[in-house]
mmCIF file of C-alpha atoms in Angstrom:
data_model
loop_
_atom_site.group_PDB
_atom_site.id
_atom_site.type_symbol
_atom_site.label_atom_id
_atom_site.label_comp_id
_atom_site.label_asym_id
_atom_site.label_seq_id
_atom_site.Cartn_x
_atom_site.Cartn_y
_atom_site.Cartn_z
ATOM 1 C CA UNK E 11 -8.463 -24.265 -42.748
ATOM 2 C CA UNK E 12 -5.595 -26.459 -41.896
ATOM 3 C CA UNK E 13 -4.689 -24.097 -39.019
ATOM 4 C CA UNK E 14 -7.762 -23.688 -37.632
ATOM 5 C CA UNK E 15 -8.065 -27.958 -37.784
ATOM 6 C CA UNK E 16 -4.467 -28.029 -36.297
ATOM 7 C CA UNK E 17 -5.794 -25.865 -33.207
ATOM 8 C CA UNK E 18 -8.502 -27.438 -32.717
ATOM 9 C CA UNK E 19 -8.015 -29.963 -30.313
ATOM 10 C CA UNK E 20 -5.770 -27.431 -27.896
ATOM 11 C CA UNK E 21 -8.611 -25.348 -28.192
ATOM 12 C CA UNK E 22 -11.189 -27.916 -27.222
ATOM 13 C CA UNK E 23 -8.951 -29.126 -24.070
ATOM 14 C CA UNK E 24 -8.707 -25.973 -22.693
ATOM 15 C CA UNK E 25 -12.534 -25.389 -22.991
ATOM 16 C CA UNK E 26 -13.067 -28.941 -21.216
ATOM 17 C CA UNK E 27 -10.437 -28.411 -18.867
ATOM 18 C CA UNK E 28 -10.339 -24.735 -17.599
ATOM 19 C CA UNK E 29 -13.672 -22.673 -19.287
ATOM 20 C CA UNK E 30 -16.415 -24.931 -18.607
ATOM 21 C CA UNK E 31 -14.964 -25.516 -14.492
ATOM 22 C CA UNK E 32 -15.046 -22.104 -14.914
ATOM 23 C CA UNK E 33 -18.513 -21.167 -16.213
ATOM 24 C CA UNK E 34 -20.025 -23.572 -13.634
ATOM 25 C CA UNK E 35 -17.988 -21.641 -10.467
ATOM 26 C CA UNK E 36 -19.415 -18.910 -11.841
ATOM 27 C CA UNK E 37 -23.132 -20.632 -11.955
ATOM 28 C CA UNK E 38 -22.937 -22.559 -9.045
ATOM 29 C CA UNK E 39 -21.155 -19.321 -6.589
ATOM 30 C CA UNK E 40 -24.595 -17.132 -7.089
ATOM 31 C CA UNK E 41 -26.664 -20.298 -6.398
ATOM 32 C CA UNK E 42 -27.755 -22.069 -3.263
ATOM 33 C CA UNK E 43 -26.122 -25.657 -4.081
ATOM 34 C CA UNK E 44 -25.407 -28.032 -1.865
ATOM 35 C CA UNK E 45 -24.123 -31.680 -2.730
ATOM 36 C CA UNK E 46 -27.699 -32.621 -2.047
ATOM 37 C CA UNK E 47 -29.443 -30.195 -4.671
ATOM 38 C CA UNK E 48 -26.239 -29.888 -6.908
ATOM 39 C CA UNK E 49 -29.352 -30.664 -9.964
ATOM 40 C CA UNK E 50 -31.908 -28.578 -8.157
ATOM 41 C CA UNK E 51 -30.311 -25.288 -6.952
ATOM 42 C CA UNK E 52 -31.647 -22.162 -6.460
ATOM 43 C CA UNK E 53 -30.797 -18.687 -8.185
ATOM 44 C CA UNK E 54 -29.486 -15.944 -4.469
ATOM 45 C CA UNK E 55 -27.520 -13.566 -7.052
ATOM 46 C CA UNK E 56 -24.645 -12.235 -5.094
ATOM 47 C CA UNK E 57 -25.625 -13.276 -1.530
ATOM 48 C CA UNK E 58 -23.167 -16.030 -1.273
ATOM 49 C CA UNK E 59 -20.810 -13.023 -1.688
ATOM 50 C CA UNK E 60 -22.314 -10.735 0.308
ATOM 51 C CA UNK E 61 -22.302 -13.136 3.459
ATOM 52 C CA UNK E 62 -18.861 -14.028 3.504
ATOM 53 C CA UNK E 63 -17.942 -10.249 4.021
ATOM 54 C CA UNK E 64 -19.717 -10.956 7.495
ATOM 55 C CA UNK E 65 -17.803 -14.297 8.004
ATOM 56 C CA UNK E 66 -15.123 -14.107 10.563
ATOM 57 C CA UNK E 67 -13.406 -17.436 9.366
ATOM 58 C CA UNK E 68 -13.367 -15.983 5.756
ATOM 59 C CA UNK E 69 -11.163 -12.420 6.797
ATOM 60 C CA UNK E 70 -9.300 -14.327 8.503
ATOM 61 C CA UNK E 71 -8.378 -16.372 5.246
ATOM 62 C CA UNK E 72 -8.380 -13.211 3.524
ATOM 63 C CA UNK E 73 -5.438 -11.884 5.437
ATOM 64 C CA UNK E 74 -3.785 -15.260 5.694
ATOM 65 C CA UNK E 75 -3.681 -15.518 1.803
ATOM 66 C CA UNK E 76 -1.968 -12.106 1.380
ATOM 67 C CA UNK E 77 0.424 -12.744 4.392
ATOM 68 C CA UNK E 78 1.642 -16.224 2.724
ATOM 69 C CA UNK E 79 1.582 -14.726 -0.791
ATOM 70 C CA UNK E 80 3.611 -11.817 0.057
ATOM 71 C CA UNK E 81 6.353 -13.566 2.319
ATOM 72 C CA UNK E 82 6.041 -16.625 -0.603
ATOM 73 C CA UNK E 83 6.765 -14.321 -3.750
ATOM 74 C CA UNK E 84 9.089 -12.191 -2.310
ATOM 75 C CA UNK E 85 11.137 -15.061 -1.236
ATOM 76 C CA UNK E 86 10.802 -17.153 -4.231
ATOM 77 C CA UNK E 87 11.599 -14.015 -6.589
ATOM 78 C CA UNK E 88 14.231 -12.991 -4.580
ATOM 79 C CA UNK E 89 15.764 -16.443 -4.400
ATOM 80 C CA UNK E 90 15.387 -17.372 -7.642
ATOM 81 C CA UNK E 91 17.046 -14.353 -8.839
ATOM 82 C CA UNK E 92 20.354 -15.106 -6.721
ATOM 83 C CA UNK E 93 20.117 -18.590 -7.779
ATOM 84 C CA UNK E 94 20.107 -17.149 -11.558
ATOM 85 C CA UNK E 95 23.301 -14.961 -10.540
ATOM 86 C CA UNK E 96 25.307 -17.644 -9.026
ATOM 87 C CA UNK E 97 24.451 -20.055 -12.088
ATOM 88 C CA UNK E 98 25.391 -17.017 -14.628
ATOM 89 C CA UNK E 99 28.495 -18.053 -15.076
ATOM 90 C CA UNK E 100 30.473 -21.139 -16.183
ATOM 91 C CA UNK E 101 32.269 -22.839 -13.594
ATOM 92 C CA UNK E 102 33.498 -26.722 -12.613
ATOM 93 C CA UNK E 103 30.025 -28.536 -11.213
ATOM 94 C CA UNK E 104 27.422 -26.084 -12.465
ATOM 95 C CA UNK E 105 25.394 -28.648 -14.260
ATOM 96 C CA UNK E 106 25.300 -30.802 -11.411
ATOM 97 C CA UNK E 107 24.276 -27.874 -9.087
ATOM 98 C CA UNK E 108 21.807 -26.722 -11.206
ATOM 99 C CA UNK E 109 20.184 -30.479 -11.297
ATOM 100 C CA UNK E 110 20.335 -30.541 -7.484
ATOM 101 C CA UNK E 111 18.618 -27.386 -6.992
ATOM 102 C CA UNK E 112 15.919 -28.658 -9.779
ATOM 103 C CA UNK E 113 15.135 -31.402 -7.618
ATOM 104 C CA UNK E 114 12.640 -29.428 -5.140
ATOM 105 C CA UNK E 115 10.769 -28.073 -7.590
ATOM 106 C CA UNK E 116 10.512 -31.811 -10.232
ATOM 107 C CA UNK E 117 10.002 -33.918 -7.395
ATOM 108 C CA UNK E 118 6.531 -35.534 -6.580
ATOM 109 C CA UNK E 119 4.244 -33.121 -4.407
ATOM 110 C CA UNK E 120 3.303 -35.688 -2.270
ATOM 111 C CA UNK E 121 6.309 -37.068 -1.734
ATOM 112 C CA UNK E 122 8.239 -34.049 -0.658
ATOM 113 C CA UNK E 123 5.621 -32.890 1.217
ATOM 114 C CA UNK E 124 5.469 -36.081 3.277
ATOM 115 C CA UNK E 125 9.160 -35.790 3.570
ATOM 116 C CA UNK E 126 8.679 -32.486 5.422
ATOM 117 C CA UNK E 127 5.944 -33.175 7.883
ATOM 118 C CA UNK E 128 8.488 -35.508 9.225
ATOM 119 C CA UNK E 129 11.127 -32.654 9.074
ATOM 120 C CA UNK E 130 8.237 -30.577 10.965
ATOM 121 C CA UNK E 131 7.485 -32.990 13.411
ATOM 122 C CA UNK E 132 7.133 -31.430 16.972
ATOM 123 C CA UNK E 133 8.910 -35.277 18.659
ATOM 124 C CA UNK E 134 11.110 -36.383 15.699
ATOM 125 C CA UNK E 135 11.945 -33.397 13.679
ATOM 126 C CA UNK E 136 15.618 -33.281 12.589
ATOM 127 C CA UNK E 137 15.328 -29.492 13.397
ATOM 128 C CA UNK E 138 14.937 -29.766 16.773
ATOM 129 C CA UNK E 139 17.430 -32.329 17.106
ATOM 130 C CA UNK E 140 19.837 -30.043 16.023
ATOM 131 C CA UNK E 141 18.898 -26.862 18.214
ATOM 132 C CA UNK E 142 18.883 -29.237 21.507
ATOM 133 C CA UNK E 143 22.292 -30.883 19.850
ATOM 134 C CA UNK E 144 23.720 -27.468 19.533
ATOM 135 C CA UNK E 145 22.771 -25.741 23.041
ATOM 136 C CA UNK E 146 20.343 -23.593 20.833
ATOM 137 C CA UNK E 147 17.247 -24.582 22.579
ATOM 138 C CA UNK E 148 16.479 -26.677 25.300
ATOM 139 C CA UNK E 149 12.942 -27.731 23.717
ATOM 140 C CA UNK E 150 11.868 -28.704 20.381
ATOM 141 C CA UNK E 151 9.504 -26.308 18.409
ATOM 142 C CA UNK E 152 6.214 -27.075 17.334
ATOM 143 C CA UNK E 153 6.673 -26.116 13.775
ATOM 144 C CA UNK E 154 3.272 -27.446 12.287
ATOM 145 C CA UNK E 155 1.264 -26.380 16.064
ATOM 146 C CA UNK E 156 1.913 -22.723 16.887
ATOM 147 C CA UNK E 157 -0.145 -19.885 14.482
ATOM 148 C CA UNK E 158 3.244 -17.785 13.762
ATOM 149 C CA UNK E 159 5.468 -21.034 13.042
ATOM 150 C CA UNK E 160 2.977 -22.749 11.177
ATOM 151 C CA UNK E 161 2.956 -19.931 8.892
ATOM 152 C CA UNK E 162 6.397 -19.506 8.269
ATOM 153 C CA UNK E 163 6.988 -23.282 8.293
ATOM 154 C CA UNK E 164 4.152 -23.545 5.082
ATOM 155 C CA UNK E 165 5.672 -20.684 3.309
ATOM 156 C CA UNK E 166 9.710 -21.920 3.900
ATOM 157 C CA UNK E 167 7.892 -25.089 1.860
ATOM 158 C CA UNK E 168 6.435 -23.504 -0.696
ATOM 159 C CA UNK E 169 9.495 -20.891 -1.114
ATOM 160 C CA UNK E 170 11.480 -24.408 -1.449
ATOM 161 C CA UNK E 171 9.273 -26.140 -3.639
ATOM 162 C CA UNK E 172 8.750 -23.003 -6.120
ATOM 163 C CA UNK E 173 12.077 -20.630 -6.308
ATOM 164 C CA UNK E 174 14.552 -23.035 -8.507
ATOM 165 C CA UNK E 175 12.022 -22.792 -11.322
ATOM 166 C CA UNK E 176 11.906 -18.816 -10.915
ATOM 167 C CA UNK E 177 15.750 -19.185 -10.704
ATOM 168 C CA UNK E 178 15.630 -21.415 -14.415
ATOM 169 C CA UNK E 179 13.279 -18.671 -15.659
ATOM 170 C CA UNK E 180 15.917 -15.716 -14.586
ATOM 171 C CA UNK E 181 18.701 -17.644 -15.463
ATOM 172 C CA UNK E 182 16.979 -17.392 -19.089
ATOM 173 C CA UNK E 183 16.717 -14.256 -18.737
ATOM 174 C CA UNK E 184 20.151 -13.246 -18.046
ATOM 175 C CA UNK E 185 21.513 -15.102 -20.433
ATOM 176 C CA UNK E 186 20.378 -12.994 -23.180
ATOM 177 C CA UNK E 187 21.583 -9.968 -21.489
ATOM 178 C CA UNK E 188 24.544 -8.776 -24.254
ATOM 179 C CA UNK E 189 27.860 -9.648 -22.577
ATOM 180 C CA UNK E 190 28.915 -7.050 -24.197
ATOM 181 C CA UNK E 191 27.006 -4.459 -21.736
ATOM 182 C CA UNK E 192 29.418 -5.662 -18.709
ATOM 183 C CA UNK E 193 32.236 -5.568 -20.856
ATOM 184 C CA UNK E 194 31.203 -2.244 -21.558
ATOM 185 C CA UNK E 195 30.663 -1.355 -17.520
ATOM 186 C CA UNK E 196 34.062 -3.193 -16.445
ATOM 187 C CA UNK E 197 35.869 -0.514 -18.871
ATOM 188 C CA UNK E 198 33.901 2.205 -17.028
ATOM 189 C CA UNK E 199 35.414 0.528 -13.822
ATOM 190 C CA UNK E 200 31.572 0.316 -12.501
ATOM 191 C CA UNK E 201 31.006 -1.664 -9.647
ATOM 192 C CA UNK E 202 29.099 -5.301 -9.119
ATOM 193 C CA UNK E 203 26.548 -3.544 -7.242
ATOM 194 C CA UNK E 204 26.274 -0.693 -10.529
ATOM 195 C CA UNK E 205 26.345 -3.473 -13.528
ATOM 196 C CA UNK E 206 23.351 -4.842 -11.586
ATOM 197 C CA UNK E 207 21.142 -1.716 -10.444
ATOM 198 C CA UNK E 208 22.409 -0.533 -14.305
ATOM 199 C CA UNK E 209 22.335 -3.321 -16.397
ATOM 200 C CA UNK E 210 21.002 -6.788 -14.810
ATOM 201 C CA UNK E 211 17.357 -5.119 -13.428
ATOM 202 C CA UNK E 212 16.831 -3.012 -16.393
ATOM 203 C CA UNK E 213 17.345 -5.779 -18.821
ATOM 204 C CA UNK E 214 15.175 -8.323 -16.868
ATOM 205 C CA UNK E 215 12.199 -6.173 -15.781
ATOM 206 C CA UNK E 216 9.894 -7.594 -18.284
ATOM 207 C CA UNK E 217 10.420 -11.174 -16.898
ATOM 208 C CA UNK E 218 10.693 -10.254 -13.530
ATOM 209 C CA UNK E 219 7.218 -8.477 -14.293
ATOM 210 C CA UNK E 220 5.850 -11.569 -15.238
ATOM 211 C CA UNK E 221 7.353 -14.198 -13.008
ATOM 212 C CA UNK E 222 6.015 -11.975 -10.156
ATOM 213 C CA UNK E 223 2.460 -11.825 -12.176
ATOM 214 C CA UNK E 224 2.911 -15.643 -11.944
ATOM 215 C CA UNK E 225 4.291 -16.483 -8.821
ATOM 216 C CA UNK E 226 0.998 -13.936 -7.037
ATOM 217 C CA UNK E 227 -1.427 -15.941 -8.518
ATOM 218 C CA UNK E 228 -0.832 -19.564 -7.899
ATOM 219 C CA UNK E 229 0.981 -18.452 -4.392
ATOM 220 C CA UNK E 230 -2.387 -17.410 -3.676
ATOM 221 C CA UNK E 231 -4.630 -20.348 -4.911
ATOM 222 C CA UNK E 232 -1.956 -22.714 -2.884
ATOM 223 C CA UNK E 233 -3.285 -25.838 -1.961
ATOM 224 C CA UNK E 234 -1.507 -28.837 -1.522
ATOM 225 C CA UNK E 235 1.337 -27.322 0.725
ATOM 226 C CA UNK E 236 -1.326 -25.890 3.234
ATOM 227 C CA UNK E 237 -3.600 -28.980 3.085
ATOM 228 C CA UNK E 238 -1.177 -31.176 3.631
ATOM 229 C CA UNK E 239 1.041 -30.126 6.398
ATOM 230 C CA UNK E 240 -1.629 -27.944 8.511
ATOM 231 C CA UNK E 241 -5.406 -28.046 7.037
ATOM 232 C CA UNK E 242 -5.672 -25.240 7.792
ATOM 233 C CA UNK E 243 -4.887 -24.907 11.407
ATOM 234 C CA UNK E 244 -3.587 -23.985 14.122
ATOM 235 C CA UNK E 245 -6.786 -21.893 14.947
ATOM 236 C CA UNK E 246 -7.117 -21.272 11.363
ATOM 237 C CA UNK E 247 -3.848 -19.286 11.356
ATOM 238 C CA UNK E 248 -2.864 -20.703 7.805
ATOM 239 C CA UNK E 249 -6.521 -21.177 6.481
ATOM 240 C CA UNK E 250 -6.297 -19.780 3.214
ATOM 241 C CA UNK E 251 -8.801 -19.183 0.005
ATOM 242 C CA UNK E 252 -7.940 -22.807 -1.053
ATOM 243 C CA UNK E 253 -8.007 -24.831 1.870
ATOM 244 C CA UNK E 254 -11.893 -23.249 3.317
ATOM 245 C CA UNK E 255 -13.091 -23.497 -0.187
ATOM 246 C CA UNK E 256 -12.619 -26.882 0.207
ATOM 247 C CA UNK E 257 -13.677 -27.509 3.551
ATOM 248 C CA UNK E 258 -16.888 -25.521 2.873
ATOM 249 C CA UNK E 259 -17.479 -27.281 -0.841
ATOM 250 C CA UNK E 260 -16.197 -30.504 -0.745
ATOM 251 C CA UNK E 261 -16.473 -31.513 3.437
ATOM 252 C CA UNK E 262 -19.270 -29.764 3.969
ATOM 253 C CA UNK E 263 -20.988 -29.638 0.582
ATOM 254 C CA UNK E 264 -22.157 -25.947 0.291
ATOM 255 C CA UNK E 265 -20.844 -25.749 -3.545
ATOM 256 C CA UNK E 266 -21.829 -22.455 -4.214
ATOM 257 C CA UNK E 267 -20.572 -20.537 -1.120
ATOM 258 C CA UNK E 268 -17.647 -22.720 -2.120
ATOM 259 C CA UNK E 269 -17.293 -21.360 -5.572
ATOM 260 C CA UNK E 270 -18.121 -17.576 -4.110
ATOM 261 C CA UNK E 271 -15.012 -18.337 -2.207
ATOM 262 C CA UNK E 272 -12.893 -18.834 -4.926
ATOM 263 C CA UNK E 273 -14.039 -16.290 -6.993
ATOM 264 C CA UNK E 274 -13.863 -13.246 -4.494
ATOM 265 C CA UNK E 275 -11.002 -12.010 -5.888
ATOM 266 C CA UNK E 276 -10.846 -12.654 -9.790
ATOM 267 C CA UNK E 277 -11.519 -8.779 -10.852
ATOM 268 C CA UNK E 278 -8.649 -8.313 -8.601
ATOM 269 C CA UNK E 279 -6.456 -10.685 -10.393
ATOM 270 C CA UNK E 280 -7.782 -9.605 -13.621
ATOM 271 C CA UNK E 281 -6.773 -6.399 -13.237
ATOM 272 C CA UNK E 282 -3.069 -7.259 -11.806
ATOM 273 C CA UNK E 283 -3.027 -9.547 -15.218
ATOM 274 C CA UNK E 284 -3.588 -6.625 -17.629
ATOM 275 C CA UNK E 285 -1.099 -3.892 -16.048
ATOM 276 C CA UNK E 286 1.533 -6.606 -16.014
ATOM 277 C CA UNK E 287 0.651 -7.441 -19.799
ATOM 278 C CA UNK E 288 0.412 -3.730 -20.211
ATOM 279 C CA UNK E 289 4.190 -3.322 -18.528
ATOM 280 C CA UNK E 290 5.336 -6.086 -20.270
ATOM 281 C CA UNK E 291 4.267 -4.955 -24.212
ATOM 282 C CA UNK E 292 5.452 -1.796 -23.674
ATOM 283 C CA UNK E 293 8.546 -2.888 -21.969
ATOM 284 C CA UNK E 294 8.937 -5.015 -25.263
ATOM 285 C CA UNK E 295 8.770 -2.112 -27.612
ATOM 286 C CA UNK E 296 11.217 0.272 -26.206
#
């Protein structure tokens, strides 16, 4: 009884804060409901669904979403996981390095995002400074107004803002690979390349597993970063699930194609959520 009084209150947070939101996207995405008859909506079943596979502006998010996500993870993984190699071992500074490279990922949202839309800035971006300083480039880019560099500048931010904690979670990781193992491999005169294809991967593919799990999903519900520097544009080239959920919920009031929006692709996330649990209980009992 004491447990059960103990949990109790977790347990009623997370039903205020996450299942009843929830429930009601779930309610509100197969109803009609507007701002204006949010108490008086009507029951459409799955046509909010149904008519976003016919909306132009919604494929187009579709694909944006998966382009960001996929340059964003593979980034973040892949630069956290150097980050977590270079911090492995002791050296003269590493704390202070470590703290540094923390920084991106502790600071304020809306403060570091502020600080890059001036570093994005088409007339007074540091950036272009540099390539007219340097004989680069005779022009400054438009970082934040052309479709291609708009979506590499929004996914270089959230790369920055996200990969030192992915680098903390590795670093974990690696530390309770046996040093023993590479001890092991030097006396076999293996190679860097060999103790890591051998050694480093195997031992860390259950939190790799779930730090890509992790990374997918709330790559792909971004919101802030896109908001922020581009709302979406130019010509809706980094529109993404987030940003037209909330331009058609919240700007223009249609709640439940809003909610539609943001549900499209739960199964699909569901799914990816049990194979990685899946991969990452059996990986635990080998």
């Amino acid at each position: 009884m004491t447990g059960l009084l103990l949990i109790l209150p977790g347990f009623l947070l997370i039903a205020a804060l996450i299942a009843y939101p929830f429930a009601m996207s779930i309610f509100l995405s197969m109803t009609n409901a507007e701002i204006s008859t949010l108490l008086t909506p009507q029951f459409v079943g799955l046509d909010n669904f149904i008519r976003l596979l016919g909306d132009s502006l919604f494929r187009q998010a579709v694909i944006n979403s998966f382009v960001f996500t996929l340059i964003a993870v593979v980034f973040k993984i892949g630069l956290g996981l150097l980050m977590a190699l270079a911090l492995y071992d002791n050296f003269a500074g590493r704390r202070t390095i470590t703290a540094l490279l923390l920084f991106s990922w502790v600071a304020p949202i809306a403060l570091s995002l502020l600080t890059w839309l001036w570093l994005l800035d088409s007339l007074y971006s540091p950036f272009n400074w540099v390539l007219r300083a340097t004989g680069i480039m005779d022009f400054g880019l438009s970082w934040l107004g052309e479709p291609v560099l708009a979506m590499i500048s929004i996914a270089i931010v959230n790369v920055w803002r996200g990969f030192p904690f992915f680098g903390l979670m590795l670093l974990a990781g690696l530390i309770s690979v046996p040093r023993s193992l590479y001890e092991a491999a030097n006396l076999d005169g293996a190679s860097g390349w060999q103790k890591f294809r051998l050694i480093t991967l195997p031992m860390l593919r259950v939190t790799l597993a779930v730090l890509v799990l992790y990374a997918t999903i709330f790559t792909f519900n971004e919101f802030a970063v896109v908001q922020i520097l581009t709302r979406g544009g130019p010509e809706n080239s980094t529109q993404v699930f987030a940003t037209l959920a909330f331009q058609r919920g919240i700007l223009s009031g249609n709640l439940g194609e809003a909610s539609a929006i943001t549900l499209y692709f739960l199964p699909v996330f569901a799914v990816l959520s049990l194979l990685m649990l899946k991969l990452s209980w059996k990986e635990r009992e080998l």
